[in-house]
Coordinates of C-alpha atoms and ligand atoms in Angstrom, one line a residue:
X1 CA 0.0 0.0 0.0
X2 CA 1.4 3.4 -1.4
X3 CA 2.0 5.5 1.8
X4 CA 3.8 9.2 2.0
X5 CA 6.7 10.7 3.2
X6 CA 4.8 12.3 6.0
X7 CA 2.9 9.2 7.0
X8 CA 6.0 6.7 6.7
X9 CA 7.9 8.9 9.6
X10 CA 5.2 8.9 12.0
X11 CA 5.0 5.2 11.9
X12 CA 8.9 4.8 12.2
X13 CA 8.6 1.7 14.5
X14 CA 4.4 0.9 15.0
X15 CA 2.2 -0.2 12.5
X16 CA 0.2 2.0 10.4
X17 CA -3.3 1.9 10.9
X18 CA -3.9 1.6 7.3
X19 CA -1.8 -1.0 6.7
X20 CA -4.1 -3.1 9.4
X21 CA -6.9 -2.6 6.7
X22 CA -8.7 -5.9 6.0
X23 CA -11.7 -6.3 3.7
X24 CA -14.9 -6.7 6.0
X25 CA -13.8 -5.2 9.2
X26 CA -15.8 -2.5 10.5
X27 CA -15.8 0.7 12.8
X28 CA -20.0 1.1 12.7
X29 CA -22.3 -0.6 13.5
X30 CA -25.9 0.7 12.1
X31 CA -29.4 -0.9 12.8
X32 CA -30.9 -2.8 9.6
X33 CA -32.7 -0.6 7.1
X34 CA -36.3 -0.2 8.5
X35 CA -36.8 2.3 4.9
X36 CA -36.8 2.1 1.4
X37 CA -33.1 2.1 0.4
X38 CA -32.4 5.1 -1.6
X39 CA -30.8 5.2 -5.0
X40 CA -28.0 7.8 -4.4
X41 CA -26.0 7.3 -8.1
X42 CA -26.0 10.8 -10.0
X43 CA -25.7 12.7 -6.7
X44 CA -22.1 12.5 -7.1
X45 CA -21.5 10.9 -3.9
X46 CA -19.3 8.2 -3.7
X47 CA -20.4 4.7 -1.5
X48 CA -17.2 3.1 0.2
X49 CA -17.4 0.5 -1.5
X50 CA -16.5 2.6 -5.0
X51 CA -13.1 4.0 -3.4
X52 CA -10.3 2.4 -3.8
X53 CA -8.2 1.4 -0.9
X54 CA -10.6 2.7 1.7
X55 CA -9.3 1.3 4.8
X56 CA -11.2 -1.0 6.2
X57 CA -10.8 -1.4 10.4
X58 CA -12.2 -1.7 13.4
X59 CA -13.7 0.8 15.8
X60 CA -11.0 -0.2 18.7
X61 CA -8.5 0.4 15.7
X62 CA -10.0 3.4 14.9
X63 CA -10.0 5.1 18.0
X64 CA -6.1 4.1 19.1
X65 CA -5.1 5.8 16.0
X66 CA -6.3 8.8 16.4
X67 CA -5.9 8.6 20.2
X68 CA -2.0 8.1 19.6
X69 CA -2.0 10.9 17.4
X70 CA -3.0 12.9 19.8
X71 CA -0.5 12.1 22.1
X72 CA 1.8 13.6 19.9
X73 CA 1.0 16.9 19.8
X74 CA 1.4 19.0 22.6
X75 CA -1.3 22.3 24.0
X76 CA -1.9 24.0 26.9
X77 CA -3.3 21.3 28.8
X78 CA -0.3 19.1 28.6
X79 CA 1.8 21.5 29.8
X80 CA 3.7 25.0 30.0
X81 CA 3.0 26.8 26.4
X82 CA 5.2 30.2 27.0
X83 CA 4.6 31.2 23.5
X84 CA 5.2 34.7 23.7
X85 CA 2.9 37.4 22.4
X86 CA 0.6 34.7 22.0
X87 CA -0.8 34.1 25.8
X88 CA -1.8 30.5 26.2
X89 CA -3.5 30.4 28.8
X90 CA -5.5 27.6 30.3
X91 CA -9.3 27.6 28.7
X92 CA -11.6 27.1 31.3
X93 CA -14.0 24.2 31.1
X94 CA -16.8 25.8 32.9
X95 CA -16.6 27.9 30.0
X96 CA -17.2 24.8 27.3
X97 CA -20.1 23.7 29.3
X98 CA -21.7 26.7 28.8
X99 CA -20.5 27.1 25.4
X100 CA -22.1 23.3 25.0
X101 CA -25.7 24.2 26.7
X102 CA -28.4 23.7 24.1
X103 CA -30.0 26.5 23.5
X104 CA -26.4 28.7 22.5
X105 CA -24.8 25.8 20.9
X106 CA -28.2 25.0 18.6
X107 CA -28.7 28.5 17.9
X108 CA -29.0 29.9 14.5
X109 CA -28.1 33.1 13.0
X110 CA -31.3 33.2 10.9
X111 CA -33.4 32.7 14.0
X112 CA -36.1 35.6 14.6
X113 CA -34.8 38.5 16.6
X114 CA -37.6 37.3 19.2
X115 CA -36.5 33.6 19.5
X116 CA -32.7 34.9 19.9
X117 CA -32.9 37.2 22.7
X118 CA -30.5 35.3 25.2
X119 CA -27.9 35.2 22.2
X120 CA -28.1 38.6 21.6
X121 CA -28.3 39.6 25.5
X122 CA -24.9 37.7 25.7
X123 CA -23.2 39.8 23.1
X124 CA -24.8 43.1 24.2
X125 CA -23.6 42.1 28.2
X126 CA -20.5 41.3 26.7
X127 CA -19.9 44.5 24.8
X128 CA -20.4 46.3 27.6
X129 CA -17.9 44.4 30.1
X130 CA -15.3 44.7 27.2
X131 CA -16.2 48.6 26.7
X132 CA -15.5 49.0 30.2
X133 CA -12.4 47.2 30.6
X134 CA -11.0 49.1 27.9
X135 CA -12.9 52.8 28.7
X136 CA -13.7 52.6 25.1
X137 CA -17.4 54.2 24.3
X138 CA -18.6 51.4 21.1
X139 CA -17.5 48.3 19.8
X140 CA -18.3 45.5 17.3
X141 CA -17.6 41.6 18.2
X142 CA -17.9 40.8 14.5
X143 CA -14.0 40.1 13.3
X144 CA -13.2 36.7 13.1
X145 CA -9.5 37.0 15.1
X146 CA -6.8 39.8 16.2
X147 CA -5.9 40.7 12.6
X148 CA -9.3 41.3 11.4
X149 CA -9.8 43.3 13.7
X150 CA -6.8 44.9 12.9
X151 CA -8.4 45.5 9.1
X152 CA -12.1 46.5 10.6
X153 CA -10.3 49.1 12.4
X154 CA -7.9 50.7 9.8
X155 CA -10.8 50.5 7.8
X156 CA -13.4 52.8 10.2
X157 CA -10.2 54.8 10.4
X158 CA -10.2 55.4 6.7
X159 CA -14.0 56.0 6.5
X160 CA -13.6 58.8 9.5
X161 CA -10.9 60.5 7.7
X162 CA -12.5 60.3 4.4
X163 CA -15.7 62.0 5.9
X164 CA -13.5 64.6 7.2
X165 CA -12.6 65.0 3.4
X166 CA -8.6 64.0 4.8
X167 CA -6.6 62.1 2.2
X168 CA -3.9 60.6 4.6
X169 CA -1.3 57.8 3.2
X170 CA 0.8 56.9 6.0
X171 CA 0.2 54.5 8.6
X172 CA 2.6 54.7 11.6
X173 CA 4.4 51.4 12.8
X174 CA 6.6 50.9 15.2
X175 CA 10.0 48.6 14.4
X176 CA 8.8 46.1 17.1
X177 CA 5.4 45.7 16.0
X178 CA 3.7 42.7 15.2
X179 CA 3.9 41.3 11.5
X180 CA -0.1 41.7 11.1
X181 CA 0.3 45.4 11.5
X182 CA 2.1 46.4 8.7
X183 CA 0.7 44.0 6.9
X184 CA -3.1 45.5 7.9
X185 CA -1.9 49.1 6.9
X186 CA -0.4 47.8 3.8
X187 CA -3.7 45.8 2.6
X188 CA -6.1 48.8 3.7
X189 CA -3.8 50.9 1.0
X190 CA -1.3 53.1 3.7
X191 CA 1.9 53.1 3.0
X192 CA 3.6 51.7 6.1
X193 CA 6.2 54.1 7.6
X194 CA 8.3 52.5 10.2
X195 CA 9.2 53.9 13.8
X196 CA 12.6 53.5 15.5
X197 CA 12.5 52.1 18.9
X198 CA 14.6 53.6 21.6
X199 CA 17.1 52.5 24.1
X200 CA 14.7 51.9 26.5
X201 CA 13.0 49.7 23.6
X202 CA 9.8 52.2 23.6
X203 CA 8.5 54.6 21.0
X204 CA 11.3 57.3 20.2
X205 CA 9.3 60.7 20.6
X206 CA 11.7 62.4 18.3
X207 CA 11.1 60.1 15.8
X208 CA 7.8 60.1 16.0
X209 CA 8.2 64.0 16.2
X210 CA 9.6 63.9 13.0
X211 CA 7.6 61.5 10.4
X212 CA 4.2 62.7 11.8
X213 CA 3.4 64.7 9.1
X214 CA 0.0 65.9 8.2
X215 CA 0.2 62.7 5.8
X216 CA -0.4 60.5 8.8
X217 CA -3.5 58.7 9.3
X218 CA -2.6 56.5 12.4
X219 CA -0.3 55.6 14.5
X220 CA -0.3 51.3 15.6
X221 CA 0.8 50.9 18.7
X222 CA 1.3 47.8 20.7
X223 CA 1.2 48.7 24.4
X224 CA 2.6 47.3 26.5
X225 CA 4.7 46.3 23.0
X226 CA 6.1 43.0 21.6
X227 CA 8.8 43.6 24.0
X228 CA 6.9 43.2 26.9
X229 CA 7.4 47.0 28.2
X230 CA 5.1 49.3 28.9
X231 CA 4.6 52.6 26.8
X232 CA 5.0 54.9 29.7
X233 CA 5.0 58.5 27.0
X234 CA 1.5 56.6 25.6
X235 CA 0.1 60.1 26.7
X236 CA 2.2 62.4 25.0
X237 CA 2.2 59.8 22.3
X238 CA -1.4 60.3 21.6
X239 CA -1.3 64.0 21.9
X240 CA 0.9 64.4 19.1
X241 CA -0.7 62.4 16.8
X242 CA -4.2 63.3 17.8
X243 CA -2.2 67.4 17.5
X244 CA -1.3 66.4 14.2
X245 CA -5.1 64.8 12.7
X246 CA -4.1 61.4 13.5
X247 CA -5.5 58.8 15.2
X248 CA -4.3 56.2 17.8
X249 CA -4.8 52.7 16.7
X250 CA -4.3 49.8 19.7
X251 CA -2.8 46.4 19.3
X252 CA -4.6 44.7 21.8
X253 CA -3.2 41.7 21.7
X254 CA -1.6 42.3 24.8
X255 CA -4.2 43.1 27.2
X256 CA -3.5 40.6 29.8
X257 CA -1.2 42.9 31.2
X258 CA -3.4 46.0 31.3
X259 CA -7.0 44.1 32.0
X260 CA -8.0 45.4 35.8
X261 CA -5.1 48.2 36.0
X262 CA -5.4 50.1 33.0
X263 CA -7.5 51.5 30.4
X264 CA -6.9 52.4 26.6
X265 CA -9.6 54.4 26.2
X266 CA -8.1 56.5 29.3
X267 CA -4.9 56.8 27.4
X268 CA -5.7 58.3 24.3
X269 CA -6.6 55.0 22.0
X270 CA -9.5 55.7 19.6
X271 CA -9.5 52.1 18.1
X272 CA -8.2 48.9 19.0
X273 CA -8.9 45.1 19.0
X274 CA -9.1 42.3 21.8
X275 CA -8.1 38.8 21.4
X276 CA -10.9 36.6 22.9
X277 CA -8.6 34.2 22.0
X278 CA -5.6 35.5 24.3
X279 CA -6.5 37.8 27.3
X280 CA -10.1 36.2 27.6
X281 CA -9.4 32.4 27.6
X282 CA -11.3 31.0 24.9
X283 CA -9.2 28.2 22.8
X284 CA -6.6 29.5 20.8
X285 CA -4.9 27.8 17.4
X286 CA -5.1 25.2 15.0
X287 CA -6.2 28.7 13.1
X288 CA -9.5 28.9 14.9
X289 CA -12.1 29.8 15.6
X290 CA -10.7 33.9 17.3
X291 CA -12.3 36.3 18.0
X292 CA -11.0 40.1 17.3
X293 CA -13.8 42.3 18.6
X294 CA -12.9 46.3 18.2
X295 CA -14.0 48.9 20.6
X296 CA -13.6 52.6 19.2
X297 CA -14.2 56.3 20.5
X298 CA -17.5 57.6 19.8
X299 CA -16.4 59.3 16.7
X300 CA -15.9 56.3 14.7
X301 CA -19.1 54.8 16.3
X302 CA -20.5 55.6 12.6
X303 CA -18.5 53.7 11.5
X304 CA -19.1 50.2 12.9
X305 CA -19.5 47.3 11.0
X306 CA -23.2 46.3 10.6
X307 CA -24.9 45.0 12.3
X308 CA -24.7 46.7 15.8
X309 CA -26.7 45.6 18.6
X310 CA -29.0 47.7 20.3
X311 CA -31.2 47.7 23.0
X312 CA -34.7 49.9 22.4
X313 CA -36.6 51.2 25.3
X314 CA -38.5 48.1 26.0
X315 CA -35.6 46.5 26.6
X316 CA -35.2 44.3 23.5
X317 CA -32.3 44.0 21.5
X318 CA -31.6 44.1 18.2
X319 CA -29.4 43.9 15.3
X320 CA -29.5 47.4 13.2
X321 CA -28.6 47.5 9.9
X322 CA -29.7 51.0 9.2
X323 CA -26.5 52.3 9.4
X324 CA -25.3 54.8 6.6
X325 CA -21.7 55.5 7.2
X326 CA -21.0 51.8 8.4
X327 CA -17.5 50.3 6.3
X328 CA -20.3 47.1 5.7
X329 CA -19.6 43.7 7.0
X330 CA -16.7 42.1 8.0
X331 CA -18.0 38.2 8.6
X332 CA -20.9 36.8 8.6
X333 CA -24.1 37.2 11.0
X334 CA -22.4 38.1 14.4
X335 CA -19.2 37.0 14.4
X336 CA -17.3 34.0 16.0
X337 CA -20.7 33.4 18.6
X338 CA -19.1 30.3 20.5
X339 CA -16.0 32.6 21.4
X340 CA -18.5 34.9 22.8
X341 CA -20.0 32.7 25.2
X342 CA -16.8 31.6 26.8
X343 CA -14.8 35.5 26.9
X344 CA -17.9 36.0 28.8
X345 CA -18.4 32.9 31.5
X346 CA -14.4 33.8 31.8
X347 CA -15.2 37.8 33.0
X348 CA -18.5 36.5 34.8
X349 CA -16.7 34.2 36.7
X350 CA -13.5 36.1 37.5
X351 CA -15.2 39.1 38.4
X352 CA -13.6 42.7 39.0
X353 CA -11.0 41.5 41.2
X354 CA -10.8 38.2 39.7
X355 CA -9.7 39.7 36.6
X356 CA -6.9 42.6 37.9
X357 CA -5.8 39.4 40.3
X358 CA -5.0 37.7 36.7
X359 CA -3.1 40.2 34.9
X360 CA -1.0 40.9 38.3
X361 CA -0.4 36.9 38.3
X362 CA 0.7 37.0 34.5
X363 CA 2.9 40.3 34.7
X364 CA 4.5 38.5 38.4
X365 CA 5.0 35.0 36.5
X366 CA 6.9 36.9 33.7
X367 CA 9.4 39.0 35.9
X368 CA 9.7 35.9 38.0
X369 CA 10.9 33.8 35.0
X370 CA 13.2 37.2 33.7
X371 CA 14.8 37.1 37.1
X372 CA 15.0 33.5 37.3
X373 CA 16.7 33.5 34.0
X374 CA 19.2 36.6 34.4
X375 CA 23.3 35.9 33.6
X376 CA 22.3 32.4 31.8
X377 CA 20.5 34.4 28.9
X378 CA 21.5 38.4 27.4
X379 CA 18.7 40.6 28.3
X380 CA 18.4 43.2 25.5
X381 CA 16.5 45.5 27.5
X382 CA 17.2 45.0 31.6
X383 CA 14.1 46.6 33.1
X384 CA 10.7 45.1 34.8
X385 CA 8.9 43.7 32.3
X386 CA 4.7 43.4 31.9
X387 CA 3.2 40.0 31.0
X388 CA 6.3 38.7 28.8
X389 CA 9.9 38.9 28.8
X390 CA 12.6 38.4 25.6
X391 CA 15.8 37.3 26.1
X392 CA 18.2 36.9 23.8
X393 CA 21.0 34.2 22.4
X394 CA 23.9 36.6 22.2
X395 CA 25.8 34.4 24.8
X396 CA 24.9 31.1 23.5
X397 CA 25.9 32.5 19.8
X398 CA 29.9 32.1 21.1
X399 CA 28.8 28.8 20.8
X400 CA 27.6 28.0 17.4
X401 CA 23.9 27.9 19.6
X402 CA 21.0 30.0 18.4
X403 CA 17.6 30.8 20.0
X404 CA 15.9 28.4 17.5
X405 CA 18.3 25.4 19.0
X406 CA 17.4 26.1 22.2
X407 CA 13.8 26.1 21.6
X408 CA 14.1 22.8 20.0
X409 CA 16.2 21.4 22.9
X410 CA 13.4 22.5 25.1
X411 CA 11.2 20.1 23.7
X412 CA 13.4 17.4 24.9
X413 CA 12.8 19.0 28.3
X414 CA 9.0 18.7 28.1
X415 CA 8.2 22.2 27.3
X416 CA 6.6 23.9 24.5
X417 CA 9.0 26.5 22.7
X418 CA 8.8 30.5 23.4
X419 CA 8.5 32.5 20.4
X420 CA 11.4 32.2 18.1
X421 CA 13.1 35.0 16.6
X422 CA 10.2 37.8 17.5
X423 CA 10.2 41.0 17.8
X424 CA 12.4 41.4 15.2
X425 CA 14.3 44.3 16.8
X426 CA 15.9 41.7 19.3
X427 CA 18.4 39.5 17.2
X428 CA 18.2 36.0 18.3
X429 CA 14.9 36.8 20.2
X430 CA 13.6 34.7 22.9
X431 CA 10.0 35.7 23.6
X432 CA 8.7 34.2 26.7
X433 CA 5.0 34.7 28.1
X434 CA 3.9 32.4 31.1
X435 CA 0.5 33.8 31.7
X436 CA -1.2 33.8 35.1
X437 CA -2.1 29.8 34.1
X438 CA 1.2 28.6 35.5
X439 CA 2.2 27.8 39.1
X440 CA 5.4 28.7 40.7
X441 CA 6.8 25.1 40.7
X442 CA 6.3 24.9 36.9
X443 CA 7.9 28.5 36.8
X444 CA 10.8 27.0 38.6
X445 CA 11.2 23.5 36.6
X446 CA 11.1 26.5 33.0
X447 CA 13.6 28.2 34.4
X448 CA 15.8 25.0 35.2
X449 CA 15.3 23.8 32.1
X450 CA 16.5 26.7 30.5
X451 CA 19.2 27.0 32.3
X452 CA 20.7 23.7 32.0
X453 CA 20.4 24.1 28.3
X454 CA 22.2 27.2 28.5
X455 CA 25.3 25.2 30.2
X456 CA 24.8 22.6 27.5
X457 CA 25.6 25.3 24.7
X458 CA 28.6 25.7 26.6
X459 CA 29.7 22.2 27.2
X460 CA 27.6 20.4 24.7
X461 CA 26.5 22.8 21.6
X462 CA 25.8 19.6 19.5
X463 CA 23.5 18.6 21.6
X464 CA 21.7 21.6 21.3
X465 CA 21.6 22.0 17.8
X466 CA 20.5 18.7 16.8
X467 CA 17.6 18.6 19.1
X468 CA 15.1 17.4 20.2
X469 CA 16.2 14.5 20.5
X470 CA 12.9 12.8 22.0
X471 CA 10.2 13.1 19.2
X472 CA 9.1 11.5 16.7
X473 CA 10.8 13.8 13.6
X474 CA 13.8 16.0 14.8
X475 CA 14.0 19.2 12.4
X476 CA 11.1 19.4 10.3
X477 CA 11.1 21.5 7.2
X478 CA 9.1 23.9 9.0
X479 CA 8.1 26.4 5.9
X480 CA 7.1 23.0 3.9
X481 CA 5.5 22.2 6.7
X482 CA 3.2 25.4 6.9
X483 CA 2.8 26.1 3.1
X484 CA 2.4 22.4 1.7
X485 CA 1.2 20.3 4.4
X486 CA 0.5 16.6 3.5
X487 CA -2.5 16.0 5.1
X488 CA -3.5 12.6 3.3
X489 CA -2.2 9.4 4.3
X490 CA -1.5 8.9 0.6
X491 CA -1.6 11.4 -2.3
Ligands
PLP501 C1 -1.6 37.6 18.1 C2 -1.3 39.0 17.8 C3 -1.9 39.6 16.7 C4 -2.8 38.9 15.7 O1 -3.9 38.3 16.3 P1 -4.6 37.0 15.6 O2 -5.8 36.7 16.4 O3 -3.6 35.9 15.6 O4 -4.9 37.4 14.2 C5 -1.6 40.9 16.5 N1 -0.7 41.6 17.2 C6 -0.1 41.0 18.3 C7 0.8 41.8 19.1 C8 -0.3 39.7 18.6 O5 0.3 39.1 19.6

């Protein structure tokens, strides 16, 4: 039996499940026909009997396949996942059982307004916890993760400064900025004008001073940024653009160190997203289902992608589409609904203090890890940190050993990797974000780990480079593996 590359690795020493095939097993078992049997040729659907090499198994052998499988992958509930920038934090189950209760999970879109009350009550109580944790006046929950939100909201800034009969070009971005930014700006039209960082590894003010010109539409920020630091000018910051006819666009993405303490909206943001997906707990890759929701100042409330949920003064709600100046939609019906349910049980069952409790736990776990890992690892920029910290592998470089290595070699040590490489203004980045999810003795076994590895690039580089050592591939061909993925057993 033909099998592929892919599929001939991950067998390496246990049979393949397909190779087990056998005519006449079977993994179902259905009662006998107690109707007519239906003639299904010419609706182009194929019986399983008309494919060729359909494997043919049992249920147990079913169900150990795909149980094995998943023991070789690893996510947040195996263990410590300190991607940075990308905040893996545990996802409540309370909030899949509510997620899972029958009248939200069995909901439909195209139900009448008056059958979908409770759905829409959820969004609308949901809105307003957000708008208030950010001190934003509107939002919409609509885009579908952190970069579409990213689009909804350069777009709402293009409509604003359009109606204000201002053709900008220029979109500001900061040299530490995530990729999605300037790639936002770039696909909304704007030409995408860089920002230095400074020493400290914040926004330099007299560069910013310099290239905002009255052909700036917006300044992106990240705050606190990709480096984990806190924008502590954000105030004069905003005045200048805002000075200048600009507006202040928020990368969100990093809320879990703000949630609680501080608020955009108080700090001069006009438009920013949220990652349900990061600071609010609900599941997070395999590419989805996010959620981006944007919250903006009241002047680009116009602007909002239909529809927008409002309550009229009986109380119902409803979804208005009688919006002239909205940009239009962004995804279809509400949004990502499911992601909406859990970001909420999450708030509802953290509360006020639940939540600033959280984003204290995740900024102490990530200067707890940046002390715990200070002399084995360069620290570009040696100051407290907020909820991540980046190191860098200028001392293991000496010895042949890159950041990449080491994240491999921490594999072997049962961890996930940190971010690789990111932000780009640190060479040999590594980008480390614990979250509030992890204890103190997990802390303490990440920072071991990463320690011995660093005294294994001294002694042992090899071993570094050539790991892990303890999976079932080594070094994967990790762009292949992204752009062309095999995901047939056979081609
Ligand atoms: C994750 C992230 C994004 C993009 O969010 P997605 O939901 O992955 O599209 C944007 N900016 C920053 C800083 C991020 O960490």
């Amino acid at each position: 039996m033909a099998i592929t590359r892919a599929s001939r690795h991950l067998v390496q020493n246990e049979p393949l499940i397909f190779e087990r095939s056998a005519a006449g097993k079977r993994g179902y078992q259905l009662p006998p026909l107690d109707v007519p049997a239906a003639d299904l040729t010419g609706l182009g659907r194929l019986r399983r009997d008309q494919i060729a090499d359909f494997p043919e198994v049992s249920e147990l052998e079913v169900i150990r396949h795909f149980t094995r499988l998943s023991t070789w992958n690893y996510g947040v509930d195996t263990g410590l996942y300190p991607l940075g920038s990308c905040t893996m934090k545990y996802n409540p189950r309370v909030n899949e059982q509510v997620a899972r209760l029958e009248g939200l999970a069995q909901g439909h879109p195209l139900q009448p307004e008056e059958l979908s009350q409770g759905a829409l009550r959820i969004m609308h109580l949901l809105s307003r916890y957000l708008l208030e944790i950010t001190g934003m006046d509107a939002i919409t929950l609509q885009p579908a993760a952190g970069a579409h939100g990213e689009m909804t909201g350069i777009l709402m800034i293009h409509a604003l400064l359009s109606a204000r009969g201002e053709a900008r070009h220029k979109v500001l971005i900061p040299d530490s900025a995530h990729g999605t930014n300037p790639a936002t700006a770039a696909i909304a039209g704007y030409q995408v004008q860089n920002l230095r960082s400074n020493a400290r590894g914040t926004v330099d003010l007299a560069d910013l001073d310099r290239v905002m010109t009255d052909d700036v539409a917006a300044l992106m920020l990240t705050n606190p940024n990709t480096l984990g630091l806190f924008e502590e000018d954000i105030h004069r910051i905003a005045d200048l653009i805002h000075e200048r006819g600009g507006l202040l666009y928020m990368d969100g993405a990093n809320m879990n160190a703000l949630v609680g303490r501080a608020r955009p909206g108080d700090f001069g943001v006009d438009v920013m997203h949220l990652n349900l997906h990061k600071t609010f707990s609900t599941p997070h890759g395999g590419g989805g289902p996010g959620a981006g929701p944007v919250a903006v100042k009241s002047e680009l409330e116009p602007f909002l992608p239909i529809p927008v949920i409002t309550a009229g003064a009986d109380g119902r709600l409803r979804a208005d589409y009688d919006r002239p100046r909205t940009i239009g939609r962004m995804r279809s019906f509400y949004g990502n609904f499911g992601m909406f349910v859990r970001a909420l049980a999450y708030i509802m069952a953290n509360g006020c203090d639940g939540l600033k409790q959280t984003t204290e736990d995740a900024v102490l776990n990530a200067n707890y890890i940046r002390r715990g890992l200070e002399g084995a690892y360069a620290l570009p920029y040696d100051r407290p940190c907020m909820h991540e910290c980046v190191f860098s592998d200028q001392k293991q470089q000496a010895h042949g050993v890159s950041t990449g290595d080491i994240a491999k070699r921490l594999i072997d040590y049962g961890f996930h990797p940190y971010t690789v490489s990111f932000p780009l203004v640190v060479r040999g980045a590594m980008m480390i974000e614990p979250t509030e999810s992890a204890g103190r003795d997990e802390l303490d076994e990440f920072i071991a780990a990463l320690r011995a590895i660093a005294a294994e690039a001294e002694t042992e580089p090899e071993r570094v480079k050539s790991a892990p050592h303890t999976t079932r591939l080594s070094r994967l061909d990790e762009v292949s593996a992204a752009r062309q993925p095999i995901l047939r057993w056979r081609r």
